[in-house]
Tab-separated table of C-alpha atoms in Angstrom:
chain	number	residue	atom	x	y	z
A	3	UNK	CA	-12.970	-34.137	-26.908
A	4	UNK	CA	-13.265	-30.434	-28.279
A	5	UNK	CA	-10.754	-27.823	-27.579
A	6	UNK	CA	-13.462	-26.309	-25.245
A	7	UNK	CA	-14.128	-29.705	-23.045
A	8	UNK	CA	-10.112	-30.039	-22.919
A	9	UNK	CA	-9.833	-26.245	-21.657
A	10	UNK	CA	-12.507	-26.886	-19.243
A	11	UNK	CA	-10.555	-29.708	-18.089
A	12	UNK	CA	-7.565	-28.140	-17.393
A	13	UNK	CA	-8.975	-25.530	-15.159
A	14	UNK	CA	-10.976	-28.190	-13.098
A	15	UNK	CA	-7.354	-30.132	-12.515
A	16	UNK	CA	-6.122	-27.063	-11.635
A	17	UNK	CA	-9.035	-26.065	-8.625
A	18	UNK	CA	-8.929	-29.328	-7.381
A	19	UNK	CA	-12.263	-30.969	-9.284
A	20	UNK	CA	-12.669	-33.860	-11.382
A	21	UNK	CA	-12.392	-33.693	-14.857
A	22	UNK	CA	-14.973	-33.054	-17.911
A	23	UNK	CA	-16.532	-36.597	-18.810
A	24	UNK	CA	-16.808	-37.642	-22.458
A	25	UNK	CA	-19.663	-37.917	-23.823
A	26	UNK	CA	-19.137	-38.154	-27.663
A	27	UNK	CA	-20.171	-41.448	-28.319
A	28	UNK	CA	-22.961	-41.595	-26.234
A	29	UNK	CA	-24.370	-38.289	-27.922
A	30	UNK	CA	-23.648	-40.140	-31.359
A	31	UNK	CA	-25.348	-43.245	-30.027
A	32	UNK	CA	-28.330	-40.968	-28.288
A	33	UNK	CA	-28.319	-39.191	-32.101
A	34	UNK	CA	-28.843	-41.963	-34.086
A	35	UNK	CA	-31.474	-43.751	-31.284
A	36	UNK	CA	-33.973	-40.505	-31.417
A	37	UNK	CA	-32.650	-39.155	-35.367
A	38	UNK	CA	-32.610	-35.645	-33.210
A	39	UNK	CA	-29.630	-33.316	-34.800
A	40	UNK	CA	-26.518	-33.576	-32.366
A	41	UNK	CA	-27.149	-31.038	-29.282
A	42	UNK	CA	-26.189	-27.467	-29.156
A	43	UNK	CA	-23.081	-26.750	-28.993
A	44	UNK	CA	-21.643	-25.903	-24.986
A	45	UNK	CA	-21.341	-22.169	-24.560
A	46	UNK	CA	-17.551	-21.394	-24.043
A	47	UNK	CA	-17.362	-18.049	-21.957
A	48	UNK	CA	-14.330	-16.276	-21.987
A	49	UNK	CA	-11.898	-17.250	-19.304
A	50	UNK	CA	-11.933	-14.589	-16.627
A	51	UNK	CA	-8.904	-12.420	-16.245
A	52	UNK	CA	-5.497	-13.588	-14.142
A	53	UNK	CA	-4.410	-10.682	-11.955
A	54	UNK	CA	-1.575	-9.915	-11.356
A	55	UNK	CA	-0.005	-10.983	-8.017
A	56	UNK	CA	2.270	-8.767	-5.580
A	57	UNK	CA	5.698	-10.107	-4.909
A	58	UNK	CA	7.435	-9.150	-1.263
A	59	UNK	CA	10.308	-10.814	-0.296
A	60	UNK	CA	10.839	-9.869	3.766
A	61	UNK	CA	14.094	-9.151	4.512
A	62	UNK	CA	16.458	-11.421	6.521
A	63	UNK	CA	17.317	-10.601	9.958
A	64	UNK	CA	20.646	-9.462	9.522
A	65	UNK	CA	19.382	-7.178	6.312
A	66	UNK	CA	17.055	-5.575	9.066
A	67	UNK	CA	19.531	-5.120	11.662
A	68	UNK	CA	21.908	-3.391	9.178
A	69	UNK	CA	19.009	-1.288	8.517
A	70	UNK	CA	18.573	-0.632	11.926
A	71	UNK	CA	22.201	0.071	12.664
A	72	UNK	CA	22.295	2.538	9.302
A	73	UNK	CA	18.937	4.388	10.373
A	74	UNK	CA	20.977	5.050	13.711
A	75	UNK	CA	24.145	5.558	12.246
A	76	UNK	CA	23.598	9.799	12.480
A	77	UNK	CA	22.142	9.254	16.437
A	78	UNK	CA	25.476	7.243	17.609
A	79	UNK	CA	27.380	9.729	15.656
A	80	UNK	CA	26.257	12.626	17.442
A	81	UNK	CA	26.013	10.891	20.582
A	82	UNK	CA	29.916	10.184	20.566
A	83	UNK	CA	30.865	13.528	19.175
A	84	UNK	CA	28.898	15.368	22.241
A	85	UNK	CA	30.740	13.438	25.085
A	86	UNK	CA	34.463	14.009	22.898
A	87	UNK	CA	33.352	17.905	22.356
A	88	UNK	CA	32.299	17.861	25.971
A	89	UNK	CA	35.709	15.859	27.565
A	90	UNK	CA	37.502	18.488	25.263
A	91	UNK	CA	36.104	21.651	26.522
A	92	UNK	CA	36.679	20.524	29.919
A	93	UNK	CA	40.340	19.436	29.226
A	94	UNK	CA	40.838	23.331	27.395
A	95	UNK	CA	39.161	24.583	30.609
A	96	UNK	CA	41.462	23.108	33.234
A	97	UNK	CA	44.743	23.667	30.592
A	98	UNK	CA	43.503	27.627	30.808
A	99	UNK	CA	42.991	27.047	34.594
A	100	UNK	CA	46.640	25.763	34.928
A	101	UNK	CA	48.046	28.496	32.874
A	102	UNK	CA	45.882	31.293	34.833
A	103	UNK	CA	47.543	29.441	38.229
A	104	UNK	CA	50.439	29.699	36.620
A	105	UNK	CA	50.573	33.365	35.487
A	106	UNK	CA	48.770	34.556	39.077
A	107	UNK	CA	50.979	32.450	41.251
A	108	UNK	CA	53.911	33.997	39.510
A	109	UNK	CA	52.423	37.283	39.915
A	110	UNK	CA	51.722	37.131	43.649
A	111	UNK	CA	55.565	35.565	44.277
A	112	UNK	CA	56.981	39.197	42.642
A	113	UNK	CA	54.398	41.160	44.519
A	114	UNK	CA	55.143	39.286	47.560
A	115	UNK	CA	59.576	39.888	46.612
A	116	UNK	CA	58.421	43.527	46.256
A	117	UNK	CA	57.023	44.023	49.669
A	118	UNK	CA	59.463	42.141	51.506
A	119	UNK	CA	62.659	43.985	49.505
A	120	UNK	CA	60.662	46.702	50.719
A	121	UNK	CA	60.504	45.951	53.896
A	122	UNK	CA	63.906	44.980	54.111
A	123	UNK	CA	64.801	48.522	52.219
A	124	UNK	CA	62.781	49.933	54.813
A	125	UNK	CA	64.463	48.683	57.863
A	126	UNK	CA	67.782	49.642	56.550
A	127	UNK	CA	67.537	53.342	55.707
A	128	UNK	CA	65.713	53.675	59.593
A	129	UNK	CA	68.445	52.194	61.429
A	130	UNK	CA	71.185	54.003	59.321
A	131	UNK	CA	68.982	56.939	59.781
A	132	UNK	CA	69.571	56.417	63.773
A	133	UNK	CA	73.034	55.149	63.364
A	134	UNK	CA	72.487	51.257	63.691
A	135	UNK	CA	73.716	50.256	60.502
A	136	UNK	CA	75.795	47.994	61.045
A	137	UNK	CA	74.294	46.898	64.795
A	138	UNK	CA	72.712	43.853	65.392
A	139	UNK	CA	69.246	44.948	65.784
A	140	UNK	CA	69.408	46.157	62.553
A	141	UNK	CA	70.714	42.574	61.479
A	142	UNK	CA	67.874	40.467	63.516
A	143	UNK	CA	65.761	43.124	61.916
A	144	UNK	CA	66.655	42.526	58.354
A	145	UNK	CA	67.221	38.383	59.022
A	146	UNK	CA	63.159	38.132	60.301
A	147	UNK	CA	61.936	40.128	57.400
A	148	UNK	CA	63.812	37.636	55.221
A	149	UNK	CA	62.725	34.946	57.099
A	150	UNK	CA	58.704	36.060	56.515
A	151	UNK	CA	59.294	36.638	53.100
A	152	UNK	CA	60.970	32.999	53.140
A	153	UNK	CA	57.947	32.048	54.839
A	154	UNK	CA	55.302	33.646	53.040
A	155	UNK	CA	57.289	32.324	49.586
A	156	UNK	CA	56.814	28.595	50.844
A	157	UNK	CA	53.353	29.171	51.868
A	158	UNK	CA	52.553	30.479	48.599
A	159	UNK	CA	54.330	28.194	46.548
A	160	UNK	CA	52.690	25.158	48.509
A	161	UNK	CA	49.263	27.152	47.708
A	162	UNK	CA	50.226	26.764	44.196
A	163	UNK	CA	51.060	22.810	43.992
A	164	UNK	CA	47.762	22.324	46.029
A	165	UNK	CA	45.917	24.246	42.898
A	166	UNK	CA	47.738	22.426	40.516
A	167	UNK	CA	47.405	19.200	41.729
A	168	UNK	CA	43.584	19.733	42.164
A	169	UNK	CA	43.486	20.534	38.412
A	170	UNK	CA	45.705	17.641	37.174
A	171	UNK	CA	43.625	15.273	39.107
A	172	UNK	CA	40.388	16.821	37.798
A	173	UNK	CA	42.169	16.431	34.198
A	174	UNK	CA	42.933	12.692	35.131
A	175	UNK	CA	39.425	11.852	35.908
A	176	UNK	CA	38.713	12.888	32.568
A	177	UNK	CA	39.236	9.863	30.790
A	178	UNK	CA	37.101	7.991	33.426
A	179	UNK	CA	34.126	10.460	32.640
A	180	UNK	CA	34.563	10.065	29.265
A	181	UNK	CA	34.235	5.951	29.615
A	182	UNK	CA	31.240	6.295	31.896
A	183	UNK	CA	29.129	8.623	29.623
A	184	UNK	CA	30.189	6.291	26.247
A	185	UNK	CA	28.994	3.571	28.405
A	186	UNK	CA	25.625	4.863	29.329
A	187	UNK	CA	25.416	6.246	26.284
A	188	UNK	CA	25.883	2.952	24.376
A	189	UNK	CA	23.136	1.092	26.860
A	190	UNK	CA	20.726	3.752	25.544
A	191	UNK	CA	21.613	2.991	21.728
A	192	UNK	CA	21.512	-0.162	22.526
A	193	UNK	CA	18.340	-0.278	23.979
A	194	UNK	CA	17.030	2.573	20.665
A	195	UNK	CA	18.596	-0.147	18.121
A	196	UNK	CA	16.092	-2.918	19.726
A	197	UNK	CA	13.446	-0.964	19.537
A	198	UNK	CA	14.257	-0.242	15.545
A	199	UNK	CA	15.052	-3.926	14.754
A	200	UNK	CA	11.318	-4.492	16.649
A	201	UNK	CA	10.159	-1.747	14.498
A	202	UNK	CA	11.300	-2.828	10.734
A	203	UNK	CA	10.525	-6.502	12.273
A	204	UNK	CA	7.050	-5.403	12.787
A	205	UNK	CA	7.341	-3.828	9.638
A	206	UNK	CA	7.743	-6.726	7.867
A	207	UNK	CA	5.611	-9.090	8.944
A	208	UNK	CA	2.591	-6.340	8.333
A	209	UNK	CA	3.464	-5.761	4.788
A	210	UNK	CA	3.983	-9.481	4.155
A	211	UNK	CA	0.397	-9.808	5.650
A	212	UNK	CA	-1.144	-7.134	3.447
A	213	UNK	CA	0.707	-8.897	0.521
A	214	UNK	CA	-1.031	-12.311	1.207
A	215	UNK	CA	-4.401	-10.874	2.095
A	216	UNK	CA	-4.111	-8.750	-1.302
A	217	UNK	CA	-3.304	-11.785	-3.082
A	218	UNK	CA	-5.402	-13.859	-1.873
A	219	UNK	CA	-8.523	-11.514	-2.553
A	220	UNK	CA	-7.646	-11.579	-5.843
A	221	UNK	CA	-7.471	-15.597	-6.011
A	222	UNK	CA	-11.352	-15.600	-4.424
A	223	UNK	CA	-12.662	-12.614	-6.669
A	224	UNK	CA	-11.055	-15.337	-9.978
A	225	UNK	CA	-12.800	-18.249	-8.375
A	226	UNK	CA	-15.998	-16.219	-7.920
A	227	UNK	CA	-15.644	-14.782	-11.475
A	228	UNK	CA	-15.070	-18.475	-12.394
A	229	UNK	CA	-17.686	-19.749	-10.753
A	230	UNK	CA	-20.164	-16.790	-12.332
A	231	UNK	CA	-18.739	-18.027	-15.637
A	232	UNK	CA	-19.411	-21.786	-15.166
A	233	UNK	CA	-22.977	-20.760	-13.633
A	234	UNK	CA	-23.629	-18.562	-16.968
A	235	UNK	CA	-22.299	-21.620	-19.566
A	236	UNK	CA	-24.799	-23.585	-17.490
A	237	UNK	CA	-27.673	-21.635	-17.829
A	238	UNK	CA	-27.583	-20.675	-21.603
A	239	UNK	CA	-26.817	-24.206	-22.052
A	240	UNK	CA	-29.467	-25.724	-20.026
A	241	UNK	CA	-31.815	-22.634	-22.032
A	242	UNK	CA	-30.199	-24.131	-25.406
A	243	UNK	CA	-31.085	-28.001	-24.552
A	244	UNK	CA	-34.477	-26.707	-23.219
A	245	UNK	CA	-35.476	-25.234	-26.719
A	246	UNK	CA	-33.610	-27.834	-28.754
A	247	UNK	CA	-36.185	-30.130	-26.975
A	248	UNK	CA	-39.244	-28.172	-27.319
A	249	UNK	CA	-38.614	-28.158	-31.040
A	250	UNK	CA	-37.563	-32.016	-30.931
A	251	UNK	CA	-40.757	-32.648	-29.389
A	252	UNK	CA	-42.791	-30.590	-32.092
A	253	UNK	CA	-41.082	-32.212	-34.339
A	254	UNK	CA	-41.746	-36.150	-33.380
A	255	UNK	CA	-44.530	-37.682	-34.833
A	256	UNK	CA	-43.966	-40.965	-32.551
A	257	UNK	CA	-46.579	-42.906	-31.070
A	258	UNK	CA	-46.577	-43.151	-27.184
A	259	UNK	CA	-45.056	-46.846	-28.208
A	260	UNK	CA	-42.954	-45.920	-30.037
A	261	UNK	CA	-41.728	-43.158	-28.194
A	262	UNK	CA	-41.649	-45.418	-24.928
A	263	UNK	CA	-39.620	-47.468	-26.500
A	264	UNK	CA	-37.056	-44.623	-28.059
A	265	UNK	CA	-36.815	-43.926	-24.254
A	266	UNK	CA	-36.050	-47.135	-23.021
A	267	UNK	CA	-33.084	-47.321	-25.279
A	268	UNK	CA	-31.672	-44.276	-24.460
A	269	UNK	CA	-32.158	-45.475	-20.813
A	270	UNK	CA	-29.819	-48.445	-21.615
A	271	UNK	CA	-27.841	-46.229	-23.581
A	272	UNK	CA	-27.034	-43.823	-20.329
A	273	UNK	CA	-27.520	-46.085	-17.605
A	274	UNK	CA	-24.805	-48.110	-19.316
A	275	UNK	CA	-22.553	-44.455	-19.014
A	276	UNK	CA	-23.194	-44.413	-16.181
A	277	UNK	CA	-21.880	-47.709	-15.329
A	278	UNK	CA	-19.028	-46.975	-16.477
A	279	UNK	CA	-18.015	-44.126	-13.870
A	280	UNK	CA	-17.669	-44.065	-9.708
A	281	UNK	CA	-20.315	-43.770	-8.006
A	282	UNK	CA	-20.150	-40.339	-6.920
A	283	UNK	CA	-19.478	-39.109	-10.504
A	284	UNK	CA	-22.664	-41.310	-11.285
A	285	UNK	CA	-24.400	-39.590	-8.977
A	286	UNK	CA	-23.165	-35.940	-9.747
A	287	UNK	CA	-24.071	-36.132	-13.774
A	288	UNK	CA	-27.688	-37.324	-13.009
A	289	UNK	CA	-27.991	-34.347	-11.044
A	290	UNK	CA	-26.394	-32.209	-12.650
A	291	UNK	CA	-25.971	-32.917	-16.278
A	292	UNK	CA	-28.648	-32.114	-18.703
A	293	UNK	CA	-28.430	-34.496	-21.105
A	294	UNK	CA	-30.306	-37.246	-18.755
A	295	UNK	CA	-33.699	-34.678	-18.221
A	296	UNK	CA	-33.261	-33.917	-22.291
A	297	UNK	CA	-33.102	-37.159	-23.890
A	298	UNK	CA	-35.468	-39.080	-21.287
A	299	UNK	CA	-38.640	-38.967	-19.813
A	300	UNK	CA	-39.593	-38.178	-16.170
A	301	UNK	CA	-40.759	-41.362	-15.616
A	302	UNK	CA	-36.933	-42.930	-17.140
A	303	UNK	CA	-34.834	-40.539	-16.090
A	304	UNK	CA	-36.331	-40.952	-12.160
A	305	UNK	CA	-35.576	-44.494	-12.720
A	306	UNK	CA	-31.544	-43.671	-13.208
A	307	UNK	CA	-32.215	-41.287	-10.505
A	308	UNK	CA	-33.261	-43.915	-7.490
A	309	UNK	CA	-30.639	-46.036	-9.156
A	310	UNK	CA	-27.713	-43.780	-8.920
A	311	UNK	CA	-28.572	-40.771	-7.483
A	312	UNK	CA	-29.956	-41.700	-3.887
């Protein structure tokens, strides 16, 4: 077998068909039976060109979700910092509204001493002025301004608690806003992290698909090259065995004896090849393979034909 049969062979194992047969002795044999020089030689076309293949590996799932998670990373981020920056400036705001409480209540509780001492000033100098000083009118006088101002003081002061109170329960609900906006906010990156995971999922599985589509165009356009190849070795060597028998016949100087009977023993000669292989490779190189319409006759090779071929 020549390096070009064996070649052959390799890339017919290699697509699934059936190997190259042999035919070197029976060429030899069919040579010395009709004195012919040994056929042309098979043309051996260049092996089309093996392109290259793309290589994707998909990522794993938990490669994707860290993707995910890291393409999100900035969102969450931001998203927590807001609700801090927001609890914050609400925690400065009620601190400055305690402190403002603080400074006005204090404020109002010397304006309030100031009118009452006053008052009290007030209630003095008239009843010295009409000689009541020491009386007791000017007493119950003085002791129910004090006890207004007394009044007034507690009043205020309870005003003052009620503000503060309000505040410091404003400032304890704080914390609970705080856990109720991280927790809504965390079902909505939740539910944006799905949607990214679908995403590079989806991702994926559509580059992976390009990947084998792409690939596998390139495996038809080498079988289609191939089989243009195989087609072309065919033809120029069907064209080759055509014109090597033109000239053979030219050539012969045989009676129709004696070339009857140069037919009839290449018959035996290929019908016992034929023999030798399956049926359906029997069948397939009477079809198919020139040497049976070179070396016979119509009237022979039809014979193999109804033999093997039907």
């Amino acid at each position: 077998m020549d390096i070009g049969t064996y070649i052959r062979d390799v890339i017919n194992k290699a697509q699934g068909k059936e190997p190259t047969i042999d035919y070197t002795d029976t060429i030899e044999q069919l040579t010395a039976i009709t004195n012919k020089n040994t056929l042309p030689q098979k043309p051996d076309l260049e092996v089309g060109e093996k392109y290259e293949r793309l290589d994707y590996s998909a990522p794993t799932k938990e490669q994707i979700e860290q993707s995910a998670v890291a393409n999100l990373s900035e969102y969450k981020q931001a998203g927590e910092k807001s609700i801090e920056n927001e609890i914050s400036a609400l925690l400065e705001k009620y601190s400055a509204q305690k402190t403002g409480n603080d400074e006005s209540y204090e404020k109002m509780l010397k304006s309030l001493s100031d009118a009452y001492e006053m008052a009290v000033e007030s209630a003095s100098n008239d009843a010295l002025k009409r000689g009541l000083a020491r009386s007791s009118i000017a007493v119950n006088t003085v002791s129910a301004i004090e006890g207004e101002h007394a009044k007034e003081k507690s009043a205020l002061m309870r005003e003052h608690e009620q503000k503060l109170r309000e505040i410091d329960d404003e400032i304890a609900m704080l914390e609970v806003k705080k856990q109720k906006a991280l927790d809504d906010f965390n079902v909505a990156y939740t539910a944006r992290l799905t949607e990214q995971i679908d995403k590079l999922k989806a991702e994926s599985a559509q580059k992976q698909a390009e990947v084998v589509k792409y690939n596998n165009s390139l495996t038809e356009k080498e079988r289609e090259e191939e089989i243009k190849r195989e087609k072309a070795e065919s033809e120029l060597y069907t064209q080759a065995l055509e014109q090597k028998k033109a000239e053979d016949k030219m050539k012969s100087k045989l009676t129709e004896q004696e070339q009857d009977a140069q037919y009839q023993e290449v018959y035996g000669v290929l019908r016992d090849k034929l023999l030798t292989l399956s049926p359906t490779q029997a069948q397939r190189e009477v079809i198919s393979n020139p040497i049976y319409r070179t070396y016979l006759s119509d009237a022979y090779y039809y014979k193999l034909y109804n033999e093997f071929a039907r």
